CSV table of C-alpha atoms in Angstrom, one decimal:
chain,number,residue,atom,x,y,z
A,1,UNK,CA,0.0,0.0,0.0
A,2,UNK,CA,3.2,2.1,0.0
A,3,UNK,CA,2.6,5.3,-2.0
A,4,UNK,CA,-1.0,3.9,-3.3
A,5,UNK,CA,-2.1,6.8,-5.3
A,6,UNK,CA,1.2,7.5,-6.7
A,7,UNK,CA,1.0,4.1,-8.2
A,8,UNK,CA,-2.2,4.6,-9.7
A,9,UNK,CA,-2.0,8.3,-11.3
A,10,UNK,CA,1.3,7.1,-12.5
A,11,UNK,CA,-0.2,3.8,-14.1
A,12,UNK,CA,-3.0,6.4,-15.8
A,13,UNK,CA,-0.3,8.8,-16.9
A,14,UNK,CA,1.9,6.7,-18.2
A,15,UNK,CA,-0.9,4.4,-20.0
A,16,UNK,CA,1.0,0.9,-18.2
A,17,UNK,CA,-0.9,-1.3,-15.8
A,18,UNK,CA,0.3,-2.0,-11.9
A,19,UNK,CA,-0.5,-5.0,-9.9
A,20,UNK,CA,-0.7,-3.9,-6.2
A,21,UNK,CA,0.3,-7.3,-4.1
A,22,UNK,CA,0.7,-7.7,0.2
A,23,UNK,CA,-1.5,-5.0,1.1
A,24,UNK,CA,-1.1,-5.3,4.6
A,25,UNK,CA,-0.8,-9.0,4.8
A,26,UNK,CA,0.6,-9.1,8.1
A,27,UNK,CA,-1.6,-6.6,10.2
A,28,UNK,CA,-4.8,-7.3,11.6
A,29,UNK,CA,-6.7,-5.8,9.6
A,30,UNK,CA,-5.3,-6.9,6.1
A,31,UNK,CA,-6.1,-5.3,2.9
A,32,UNK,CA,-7.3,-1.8,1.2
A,33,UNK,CA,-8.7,0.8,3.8
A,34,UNK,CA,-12.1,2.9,2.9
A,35,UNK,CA,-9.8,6.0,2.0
A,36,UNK,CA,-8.3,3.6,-0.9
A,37,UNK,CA,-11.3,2.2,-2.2
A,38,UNK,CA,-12.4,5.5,-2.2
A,39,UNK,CA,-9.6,6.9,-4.3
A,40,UNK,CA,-10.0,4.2,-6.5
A,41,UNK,CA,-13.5,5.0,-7.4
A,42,UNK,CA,-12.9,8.3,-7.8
A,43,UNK,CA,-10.1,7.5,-10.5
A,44,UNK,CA,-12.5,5.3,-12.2
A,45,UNK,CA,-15.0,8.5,-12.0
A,46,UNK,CA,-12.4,10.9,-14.2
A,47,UNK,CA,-11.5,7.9,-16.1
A,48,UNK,CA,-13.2,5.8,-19.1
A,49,UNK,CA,-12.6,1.9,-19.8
A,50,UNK,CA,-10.1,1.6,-16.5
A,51,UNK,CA,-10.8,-1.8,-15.0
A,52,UNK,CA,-9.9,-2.6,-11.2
A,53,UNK,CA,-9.8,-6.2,-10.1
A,54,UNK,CA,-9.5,-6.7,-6.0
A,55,UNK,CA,-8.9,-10.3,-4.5
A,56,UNK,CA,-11.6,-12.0,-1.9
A,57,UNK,CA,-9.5,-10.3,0.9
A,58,UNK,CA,-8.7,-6.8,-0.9
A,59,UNK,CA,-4.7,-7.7,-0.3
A,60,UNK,CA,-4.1,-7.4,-4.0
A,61,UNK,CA,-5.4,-5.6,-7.1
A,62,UNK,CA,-5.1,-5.2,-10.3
A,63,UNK,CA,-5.4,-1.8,-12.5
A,64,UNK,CA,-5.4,-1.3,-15.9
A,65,UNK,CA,-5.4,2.4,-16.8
A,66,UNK,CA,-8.1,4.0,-19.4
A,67,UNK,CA,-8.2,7.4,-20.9
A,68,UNK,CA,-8.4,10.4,-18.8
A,69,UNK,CA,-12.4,11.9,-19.6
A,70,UNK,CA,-12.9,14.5,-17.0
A,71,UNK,CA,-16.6,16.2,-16.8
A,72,UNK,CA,-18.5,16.6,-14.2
A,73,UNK,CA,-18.5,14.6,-11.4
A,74,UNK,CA,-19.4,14.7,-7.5
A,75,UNK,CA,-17.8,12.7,-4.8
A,76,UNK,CA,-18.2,11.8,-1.2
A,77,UNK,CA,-15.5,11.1,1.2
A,78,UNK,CA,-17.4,11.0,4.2
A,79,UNK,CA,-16.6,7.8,6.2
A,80,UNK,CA,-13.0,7.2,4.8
A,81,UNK,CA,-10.8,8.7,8.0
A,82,UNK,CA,-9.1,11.2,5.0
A,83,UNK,CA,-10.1,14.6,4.0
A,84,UNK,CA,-10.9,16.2,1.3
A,85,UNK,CA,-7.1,16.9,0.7
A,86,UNK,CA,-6.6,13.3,0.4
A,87,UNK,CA,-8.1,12.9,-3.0
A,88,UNK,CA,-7.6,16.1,-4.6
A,89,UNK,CA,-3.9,16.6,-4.3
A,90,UNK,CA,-4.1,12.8,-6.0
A,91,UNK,CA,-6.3,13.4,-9.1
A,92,UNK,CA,-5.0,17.3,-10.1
A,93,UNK,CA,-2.4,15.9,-12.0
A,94,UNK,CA,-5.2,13.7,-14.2
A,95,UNK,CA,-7.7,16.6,-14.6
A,96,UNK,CA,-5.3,18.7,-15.9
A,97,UNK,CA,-4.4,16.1,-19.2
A,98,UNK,CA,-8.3,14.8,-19.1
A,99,UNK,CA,-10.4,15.1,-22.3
A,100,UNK,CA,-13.1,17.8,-21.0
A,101,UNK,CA,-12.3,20.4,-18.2
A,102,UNK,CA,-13.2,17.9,-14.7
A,103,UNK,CA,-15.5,19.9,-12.1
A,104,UNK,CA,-15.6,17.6,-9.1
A,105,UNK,CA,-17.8,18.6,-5.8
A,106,UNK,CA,-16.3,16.6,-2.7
A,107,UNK,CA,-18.0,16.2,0.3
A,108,UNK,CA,-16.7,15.4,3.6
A,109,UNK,CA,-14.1,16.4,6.0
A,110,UNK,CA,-11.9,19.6,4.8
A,111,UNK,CA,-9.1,19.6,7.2
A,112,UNK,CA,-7.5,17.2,9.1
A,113,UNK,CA,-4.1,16.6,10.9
A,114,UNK,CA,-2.8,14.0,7.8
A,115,UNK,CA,-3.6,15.0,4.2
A,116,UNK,CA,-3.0,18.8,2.7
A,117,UNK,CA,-5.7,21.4,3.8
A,118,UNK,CA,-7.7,23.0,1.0
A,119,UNK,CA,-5.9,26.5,2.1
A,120,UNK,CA,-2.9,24.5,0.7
A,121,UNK,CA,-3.9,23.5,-2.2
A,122,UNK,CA,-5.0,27.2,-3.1
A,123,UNK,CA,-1.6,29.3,-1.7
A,124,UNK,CA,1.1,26.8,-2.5
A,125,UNK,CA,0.1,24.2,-5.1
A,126,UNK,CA,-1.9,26.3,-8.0
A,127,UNK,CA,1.0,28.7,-7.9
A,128,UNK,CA,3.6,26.1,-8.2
A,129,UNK,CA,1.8,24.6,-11.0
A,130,UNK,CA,1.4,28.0,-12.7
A,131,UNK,CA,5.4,27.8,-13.2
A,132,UNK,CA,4.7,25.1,-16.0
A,133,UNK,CA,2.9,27.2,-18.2
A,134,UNK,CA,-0.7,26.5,-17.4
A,135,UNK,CA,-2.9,29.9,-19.7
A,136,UNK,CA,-5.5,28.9,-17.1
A,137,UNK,CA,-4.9,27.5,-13.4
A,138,UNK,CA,-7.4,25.3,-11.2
A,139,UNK,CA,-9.7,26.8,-9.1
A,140,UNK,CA,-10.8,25.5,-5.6
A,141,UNK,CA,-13.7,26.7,-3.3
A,142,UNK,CA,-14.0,26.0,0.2
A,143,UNK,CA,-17.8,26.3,0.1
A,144,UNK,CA,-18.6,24.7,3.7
A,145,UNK,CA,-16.1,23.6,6.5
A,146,UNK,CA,-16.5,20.5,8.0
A,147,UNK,CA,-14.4,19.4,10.5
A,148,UNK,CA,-13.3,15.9,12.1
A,149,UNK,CA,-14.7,13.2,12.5
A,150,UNK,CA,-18.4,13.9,11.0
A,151,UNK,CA,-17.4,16.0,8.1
A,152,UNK,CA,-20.1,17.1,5.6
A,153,UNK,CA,-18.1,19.9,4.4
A,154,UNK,CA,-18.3,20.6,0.8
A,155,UNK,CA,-15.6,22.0,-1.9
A,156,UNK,CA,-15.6,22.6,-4.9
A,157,UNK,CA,-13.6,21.8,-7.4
A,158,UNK,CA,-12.4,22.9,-11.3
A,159,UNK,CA,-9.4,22.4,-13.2
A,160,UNK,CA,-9.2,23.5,-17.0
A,161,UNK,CA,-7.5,21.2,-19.5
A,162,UNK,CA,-3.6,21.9,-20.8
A,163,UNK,CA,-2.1,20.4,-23.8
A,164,UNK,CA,0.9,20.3,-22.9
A,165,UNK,CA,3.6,21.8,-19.9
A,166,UNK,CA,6.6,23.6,-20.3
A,167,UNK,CA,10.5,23.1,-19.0
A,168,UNK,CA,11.4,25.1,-15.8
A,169,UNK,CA,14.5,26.2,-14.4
A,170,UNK,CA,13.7,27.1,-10.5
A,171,UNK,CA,17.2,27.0,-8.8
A,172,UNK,CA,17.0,31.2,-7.6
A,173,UNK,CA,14.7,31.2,-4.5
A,174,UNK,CA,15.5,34.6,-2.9
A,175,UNK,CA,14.4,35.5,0.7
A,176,UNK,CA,11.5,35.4,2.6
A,177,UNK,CA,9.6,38.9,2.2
A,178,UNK,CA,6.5,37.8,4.0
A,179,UNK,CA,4.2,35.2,5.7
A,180,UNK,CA,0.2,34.9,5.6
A,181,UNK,CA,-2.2,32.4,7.0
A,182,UNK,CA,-5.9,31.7,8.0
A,183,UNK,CA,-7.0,30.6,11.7
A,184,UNK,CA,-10.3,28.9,11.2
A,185,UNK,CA,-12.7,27.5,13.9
A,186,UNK,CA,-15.4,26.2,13.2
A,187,UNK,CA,-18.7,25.2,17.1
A,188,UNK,CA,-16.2,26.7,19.7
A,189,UNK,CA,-15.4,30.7,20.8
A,190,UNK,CA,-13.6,32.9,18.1
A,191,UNK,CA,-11.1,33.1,20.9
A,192,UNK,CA,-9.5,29.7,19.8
A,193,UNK,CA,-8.7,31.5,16.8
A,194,UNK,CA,-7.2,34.8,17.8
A,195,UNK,CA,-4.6,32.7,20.4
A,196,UNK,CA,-3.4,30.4,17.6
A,197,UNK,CA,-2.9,33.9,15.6
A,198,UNK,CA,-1.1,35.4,19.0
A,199,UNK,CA,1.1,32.6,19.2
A,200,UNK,CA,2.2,32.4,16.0
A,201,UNK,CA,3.1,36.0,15.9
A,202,UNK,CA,5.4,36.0,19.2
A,203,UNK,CA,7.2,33.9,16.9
A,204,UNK,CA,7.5,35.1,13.6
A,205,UNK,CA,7.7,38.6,14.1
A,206,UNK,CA,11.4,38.0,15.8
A,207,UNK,CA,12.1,37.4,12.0
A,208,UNK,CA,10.0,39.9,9.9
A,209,UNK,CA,7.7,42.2,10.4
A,210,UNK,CA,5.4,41.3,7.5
A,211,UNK,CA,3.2,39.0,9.2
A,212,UNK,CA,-0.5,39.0,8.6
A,213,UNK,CA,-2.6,36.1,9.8
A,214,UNK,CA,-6.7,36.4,9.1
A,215,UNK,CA,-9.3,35.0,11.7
A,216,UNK,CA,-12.3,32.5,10.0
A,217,UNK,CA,-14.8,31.7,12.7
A,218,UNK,CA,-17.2,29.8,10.3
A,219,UNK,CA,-21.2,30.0,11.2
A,220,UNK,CA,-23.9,29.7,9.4
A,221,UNK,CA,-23.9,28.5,5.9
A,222,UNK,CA,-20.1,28.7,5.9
A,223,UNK,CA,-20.2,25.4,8.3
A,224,UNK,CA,-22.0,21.9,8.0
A,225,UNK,CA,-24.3,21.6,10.4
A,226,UNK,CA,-23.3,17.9,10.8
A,227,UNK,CA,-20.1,19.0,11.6
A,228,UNK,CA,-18.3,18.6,15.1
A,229,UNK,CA,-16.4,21.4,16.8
A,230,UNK,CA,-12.8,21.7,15.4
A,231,UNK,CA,-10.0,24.6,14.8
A,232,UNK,CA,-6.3,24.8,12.9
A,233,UNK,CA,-4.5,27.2,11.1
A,234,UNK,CA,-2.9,27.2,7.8
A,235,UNK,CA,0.2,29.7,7.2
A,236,UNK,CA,2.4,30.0,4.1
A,237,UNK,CA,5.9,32.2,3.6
A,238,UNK,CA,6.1,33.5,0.2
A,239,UNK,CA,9.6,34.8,-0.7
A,240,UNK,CA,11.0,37.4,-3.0
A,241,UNK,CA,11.3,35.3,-6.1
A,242,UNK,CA,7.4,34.3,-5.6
A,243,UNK,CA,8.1,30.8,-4.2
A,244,UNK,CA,5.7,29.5,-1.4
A,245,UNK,CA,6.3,27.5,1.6
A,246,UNK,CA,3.3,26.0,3.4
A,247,UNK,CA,2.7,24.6,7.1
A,248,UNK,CA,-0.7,23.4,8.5
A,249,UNK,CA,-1.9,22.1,11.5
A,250,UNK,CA,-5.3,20.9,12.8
A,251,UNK,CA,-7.1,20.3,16.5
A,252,UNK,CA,-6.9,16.4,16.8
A,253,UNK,CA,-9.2,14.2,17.9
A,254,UNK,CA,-7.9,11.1,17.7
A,255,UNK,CA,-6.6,9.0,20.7
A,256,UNK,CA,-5.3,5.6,20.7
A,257,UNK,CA,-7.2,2.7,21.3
A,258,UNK,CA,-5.7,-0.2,23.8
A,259,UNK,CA,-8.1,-3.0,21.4
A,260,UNK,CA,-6.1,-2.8,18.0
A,261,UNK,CA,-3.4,-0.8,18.6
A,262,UNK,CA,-4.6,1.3,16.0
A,263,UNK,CA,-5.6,5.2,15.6
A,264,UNK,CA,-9.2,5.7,16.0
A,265,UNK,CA,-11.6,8.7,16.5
A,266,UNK,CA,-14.1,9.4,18.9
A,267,UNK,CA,-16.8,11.9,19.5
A,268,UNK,CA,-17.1,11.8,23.2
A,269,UNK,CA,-13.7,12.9,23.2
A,270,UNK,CA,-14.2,16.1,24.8
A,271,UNK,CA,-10.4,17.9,25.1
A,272,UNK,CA,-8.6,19.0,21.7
A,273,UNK,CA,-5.1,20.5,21.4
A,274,UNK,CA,-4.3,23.5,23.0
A,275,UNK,CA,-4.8,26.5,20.4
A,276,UNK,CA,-1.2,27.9,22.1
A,277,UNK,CA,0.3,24.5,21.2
A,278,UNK,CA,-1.3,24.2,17.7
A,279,UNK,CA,-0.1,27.7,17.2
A,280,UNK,CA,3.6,26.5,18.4
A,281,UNK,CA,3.8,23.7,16.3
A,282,UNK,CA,2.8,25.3,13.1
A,283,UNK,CA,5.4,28.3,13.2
A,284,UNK,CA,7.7,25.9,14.0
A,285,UNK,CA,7.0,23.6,11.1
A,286,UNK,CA,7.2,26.5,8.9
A,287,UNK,CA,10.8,27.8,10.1
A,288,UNK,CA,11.8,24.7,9.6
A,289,UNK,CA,10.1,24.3,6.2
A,290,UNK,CA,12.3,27.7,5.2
A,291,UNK,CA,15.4,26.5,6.6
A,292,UNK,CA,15.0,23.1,4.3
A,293,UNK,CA,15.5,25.6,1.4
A,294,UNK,CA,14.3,24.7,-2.0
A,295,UNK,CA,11.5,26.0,-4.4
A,296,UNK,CA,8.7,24.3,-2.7
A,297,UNK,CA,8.0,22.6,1.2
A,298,UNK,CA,8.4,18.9,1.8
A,299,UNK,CA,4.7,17.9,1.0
A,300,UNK,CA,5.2,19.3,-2.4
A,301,UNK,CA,8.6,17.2,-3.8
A,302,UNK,CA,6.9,14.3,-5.8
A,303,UNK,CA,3.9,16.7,-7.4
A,304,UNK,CA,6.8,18.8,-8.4
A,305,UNK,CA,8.8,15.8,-9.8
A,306,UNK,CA,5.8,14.3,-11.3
A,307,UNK,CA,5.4,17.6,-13.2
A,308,UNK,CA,9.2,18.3,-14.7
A,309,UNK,CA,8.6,14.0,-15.7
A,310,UNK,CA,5.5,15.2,-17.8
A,311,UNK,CA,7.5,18.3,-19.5
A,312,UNK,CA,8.4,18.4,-22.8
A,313,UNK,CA,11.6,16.6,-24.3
A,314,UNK,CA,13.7,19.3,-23.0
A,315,UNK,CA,15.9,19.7,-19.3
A,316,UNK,CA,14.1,20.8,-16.4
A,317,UNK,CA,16.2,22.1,-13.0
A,318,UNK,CA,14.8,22.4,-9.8
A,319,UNK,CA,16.4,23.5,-6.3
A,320,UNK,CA,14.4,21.6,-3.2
A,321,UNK,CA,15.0,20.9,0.0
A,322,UNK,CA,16.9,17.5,1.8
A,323,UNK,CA,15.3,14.7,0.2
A,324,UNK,CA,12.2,13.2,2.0
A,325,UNK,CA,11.8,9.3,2.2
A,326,UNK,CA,8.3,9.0,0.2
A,327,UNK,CA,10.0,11.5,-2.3
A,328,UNK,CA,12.6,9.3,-2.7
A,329,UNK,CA,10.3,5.9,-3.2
A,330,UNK,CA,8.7,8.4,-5.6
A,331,UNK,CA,11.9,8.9,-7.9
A,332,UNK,CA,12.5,5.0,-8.2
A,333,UNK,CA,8.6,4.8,-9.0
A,334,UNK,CA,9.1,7.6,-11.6
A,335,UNK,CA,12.0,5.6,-13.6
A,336,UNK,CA,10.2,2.4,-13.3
A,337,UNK,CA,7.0,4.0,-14.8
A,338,UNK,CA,8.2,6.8,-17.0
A,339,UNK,CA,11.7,5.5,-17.0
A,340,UNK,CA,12.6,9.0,-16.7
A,341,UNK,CA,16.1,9.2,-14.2
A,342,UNK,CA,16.8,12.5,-12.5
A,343,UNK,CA,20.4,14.0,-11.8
A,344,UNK,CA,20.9,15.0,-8.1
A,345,UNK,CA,23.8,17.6,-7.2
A,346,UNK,CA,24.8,19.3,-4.6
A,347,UNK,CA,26.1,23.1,-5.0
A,348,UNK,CA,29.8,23.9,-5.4
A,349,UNK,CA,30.2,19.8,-5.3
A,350,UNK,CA,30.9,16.9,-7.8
A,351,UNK,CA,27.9,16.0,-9.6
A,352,UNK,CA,26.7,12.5,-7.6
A,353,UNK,CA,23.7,10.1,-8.7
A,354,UNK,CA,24.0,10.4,-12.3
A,355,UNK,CA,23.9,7.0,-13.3
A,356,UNK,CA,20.7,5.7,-11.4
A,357,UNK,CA,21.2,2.2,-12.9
A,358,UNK,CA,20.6,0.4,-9.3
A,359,UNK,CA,17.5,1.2,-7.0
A,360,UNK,CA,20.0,1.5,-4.0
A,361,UNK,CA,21.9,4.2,-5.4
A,362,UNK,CA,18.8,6.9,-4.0
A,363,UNK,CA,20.2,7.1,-0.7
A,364,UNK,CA,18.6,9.8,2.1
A,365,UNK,CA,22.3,10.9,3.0
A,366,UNK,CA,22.7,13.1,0.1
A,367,UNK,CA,25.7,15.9,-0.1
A,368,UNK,CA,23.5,18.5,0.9
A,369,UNK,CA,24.4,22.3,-0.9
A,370,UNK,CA,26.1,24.0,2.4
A,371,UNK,CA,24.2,27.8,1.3
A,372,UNK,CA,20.7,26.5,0.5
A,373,UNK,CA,21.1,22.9,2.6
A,374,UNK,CA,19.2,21.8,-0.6
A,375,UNK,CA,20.0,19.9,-3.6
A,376,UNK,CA,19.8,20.6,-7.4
A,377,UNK,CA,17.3,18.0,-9.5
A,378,UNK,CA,17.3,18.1,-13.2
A,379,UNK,CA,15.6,15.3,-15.9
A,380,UNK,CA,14.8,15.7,-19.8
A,381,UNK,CA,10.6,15.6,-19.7
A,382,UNK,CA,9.1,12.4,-21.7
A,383,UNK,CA,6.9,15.1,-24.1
A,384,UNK,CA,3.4,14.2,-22.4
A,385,UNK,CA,0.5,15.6,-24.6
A,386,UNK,CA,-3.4,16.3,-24.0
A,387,UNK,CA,-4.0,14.8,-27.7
A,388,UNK,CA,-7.7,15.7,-26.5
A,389,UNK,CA,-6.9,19.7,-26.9
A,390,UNK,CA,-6.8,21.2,-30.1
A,391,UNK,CA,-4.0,23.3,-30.7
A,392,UNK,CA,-5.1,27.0,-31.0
């Protein structure tokens, strides 16, 4: 089940079929979760003439990759344990290549402590994927919060069609010139959200000045009324050579339960994080994503590879941050499917990794570049083409 989406977009991208085996063979609970079977659906939604096959005990499928369709669709992901981010930040790479322009209307949880936050998708990923040349960029609507574990929230989704991306050289980051951000909360007093904002501030302000961090206290047709009580905040650093680092972090409800050993959440749960602590932790995940360096944060390394893969035949050079586990995974997935293999140097050092021949050579203790502590990626694109769009 190890990078389970990736497999799949990658198996519809690059038109080859994957058999996905062991799916949690030895836990308890074998097989696919809800959030999977989910995800599969909704690829099978955007998607025409796919076929999935899943064995008696759902440890094992089979997927065999039609042509990308698009329309309009709607989607629930109520009941999965994943929100909302969960499935869109898997299928925007599909709806951007899909024959008709793809408006999908998801419904169910829009932030939790796991997946990407909708705020995410909208300050760090549409203007990352702007870089490639889109004439028109996706648009996302937060049109009703719903928080853990009911849900019911509903966003809205719509992504124009491409033809084709172009190469992109993103090595100059620049400095920091400013950081933004939303406190939400959503059944519990405004107050929650002004001390996240306080906290956060006591922080960042001993670094720059330019810190501006808005309030939501969702009521009334702005909030499910399914929906439990719940708060987070969502901040993002933009720097001088428009660049954008995000951080996120959400009230949890989930406590540990002493039957399974597993993660579970309950309702009768009455204490959530501390808004002080929840403002702590995410200015502290953002310093740190700005001191990782690069052109984009940690949860956005494998869109951003995926993306230089599907450029045209030409080099592509990116600076990021140290190398993450699942984005290394992702860069032996990428030259398995796409057989695409990416160069990885480090500034004023030899270049290392060229020849990427052997699986083991992606190692996590990379020469890091000592200005940036970041490396330099670069690959020739494979030429992907919407042969659905005209050409103008």
């Amino acid at each position: 089940s190890t990078q389970f989406r990736a497999r799949l977009v990658g198996s519809v991208l690059s038109s080859k079929s994957v058999a996905i085996t062991n799916i949690r063979e030895s836990e308890e609970a074998p097989g696919l979760r809800e959030f999977e079977v989910s995800f599969l659906k909704l690829v099978e939604k955007i998607t025409n003439g796919t076929r999935i096959s899943i064995n008696s005990s759902g440890t094992a499928i089979s997927f065999k990759p039609g042509l990308i369709s698009g329309g309009t669709i709607e989607h629930d992901c109520n009941g999965t344990g994943r929100s909302v981010g969960y499935f869109l930040e898997g299928v925007v790479p599909l709806c951007l290549f899909s024959k008709k322009p793809t408006r999908i209307t998801f419904t169910g949880v829009t932030s939790d402590d796991i997946d990407i936050c909708i705020e995410t998708l909208n300050a760090v990923t549409i203007p990352l994927l702007s870089r490639f040349g889109l004439e028109e960029l996706p648009q996302i609507k937060m049109v009703r919060r719903g928080c853990p574990p009911d849900g019911k929230g509903v966003v809205s989704f719509a992504c124009p069609i491409v033809r084709e991306l172009k190469a992109v050289q993103l090595t100059d980051v620049g400095y920091v010139k400013k950081v933004r951000g939303v406190a939400h909360a959503v059944r519990v007093s405004p107050q929650f959200a002004n001390r996240m904002v306080d906290t956060c501030r006591s922080i960042l302000n001993n670094f720059l000045p330019d810190v501006y961090i808005n309030t939501d206290h969702a009521k009334g047709s702005a909030v499910s009324e399914f929906t439990g009580p719940g708060f987070g905040i969502f901040l993002f650093a933009e720097t001088t050579n428009g660049f954008f680092y995000g951080a996120k972090r959400t009230a949890d409800r989930k406590i540990a339960s002493k039957e399974d050993d597993c993660v579970i959440e309950r309702k009768d749960v009455e204490a959530l994080t501390d808004p002080e602590e929840l403002g702590l932790n995410v200015a502290k995940q953002l310093c740190e994503e700005i001191a990782r360096g690069g052109c984009v944060d940690t949860s956005h390394q494998s869109l951003l590879i995926l993306l230089m893969v599907l450029c045209p035949e030409h080099i592509s050079k990116v600076r990021i941050g140290p190398l993450s586990s699942y984005t290394i995974e992702y860069l032996r997935l990428v030259k398995t499917l796409f057989e695409v293999k990416f160069k990885i140097v480090g500034e004023n050092t030899s270049p290392i990794l060229e020849n990427m021949d052997n699986a083991q050579e992606y190692r996590s203790d990379l020469p890091m570049d000592p200005k940036y502590n970041s490396v330099l990626l670069s690959c020739r694109g494979v030429g992907f083409k919407n042969l659905s769009r005209k050409v103008t």
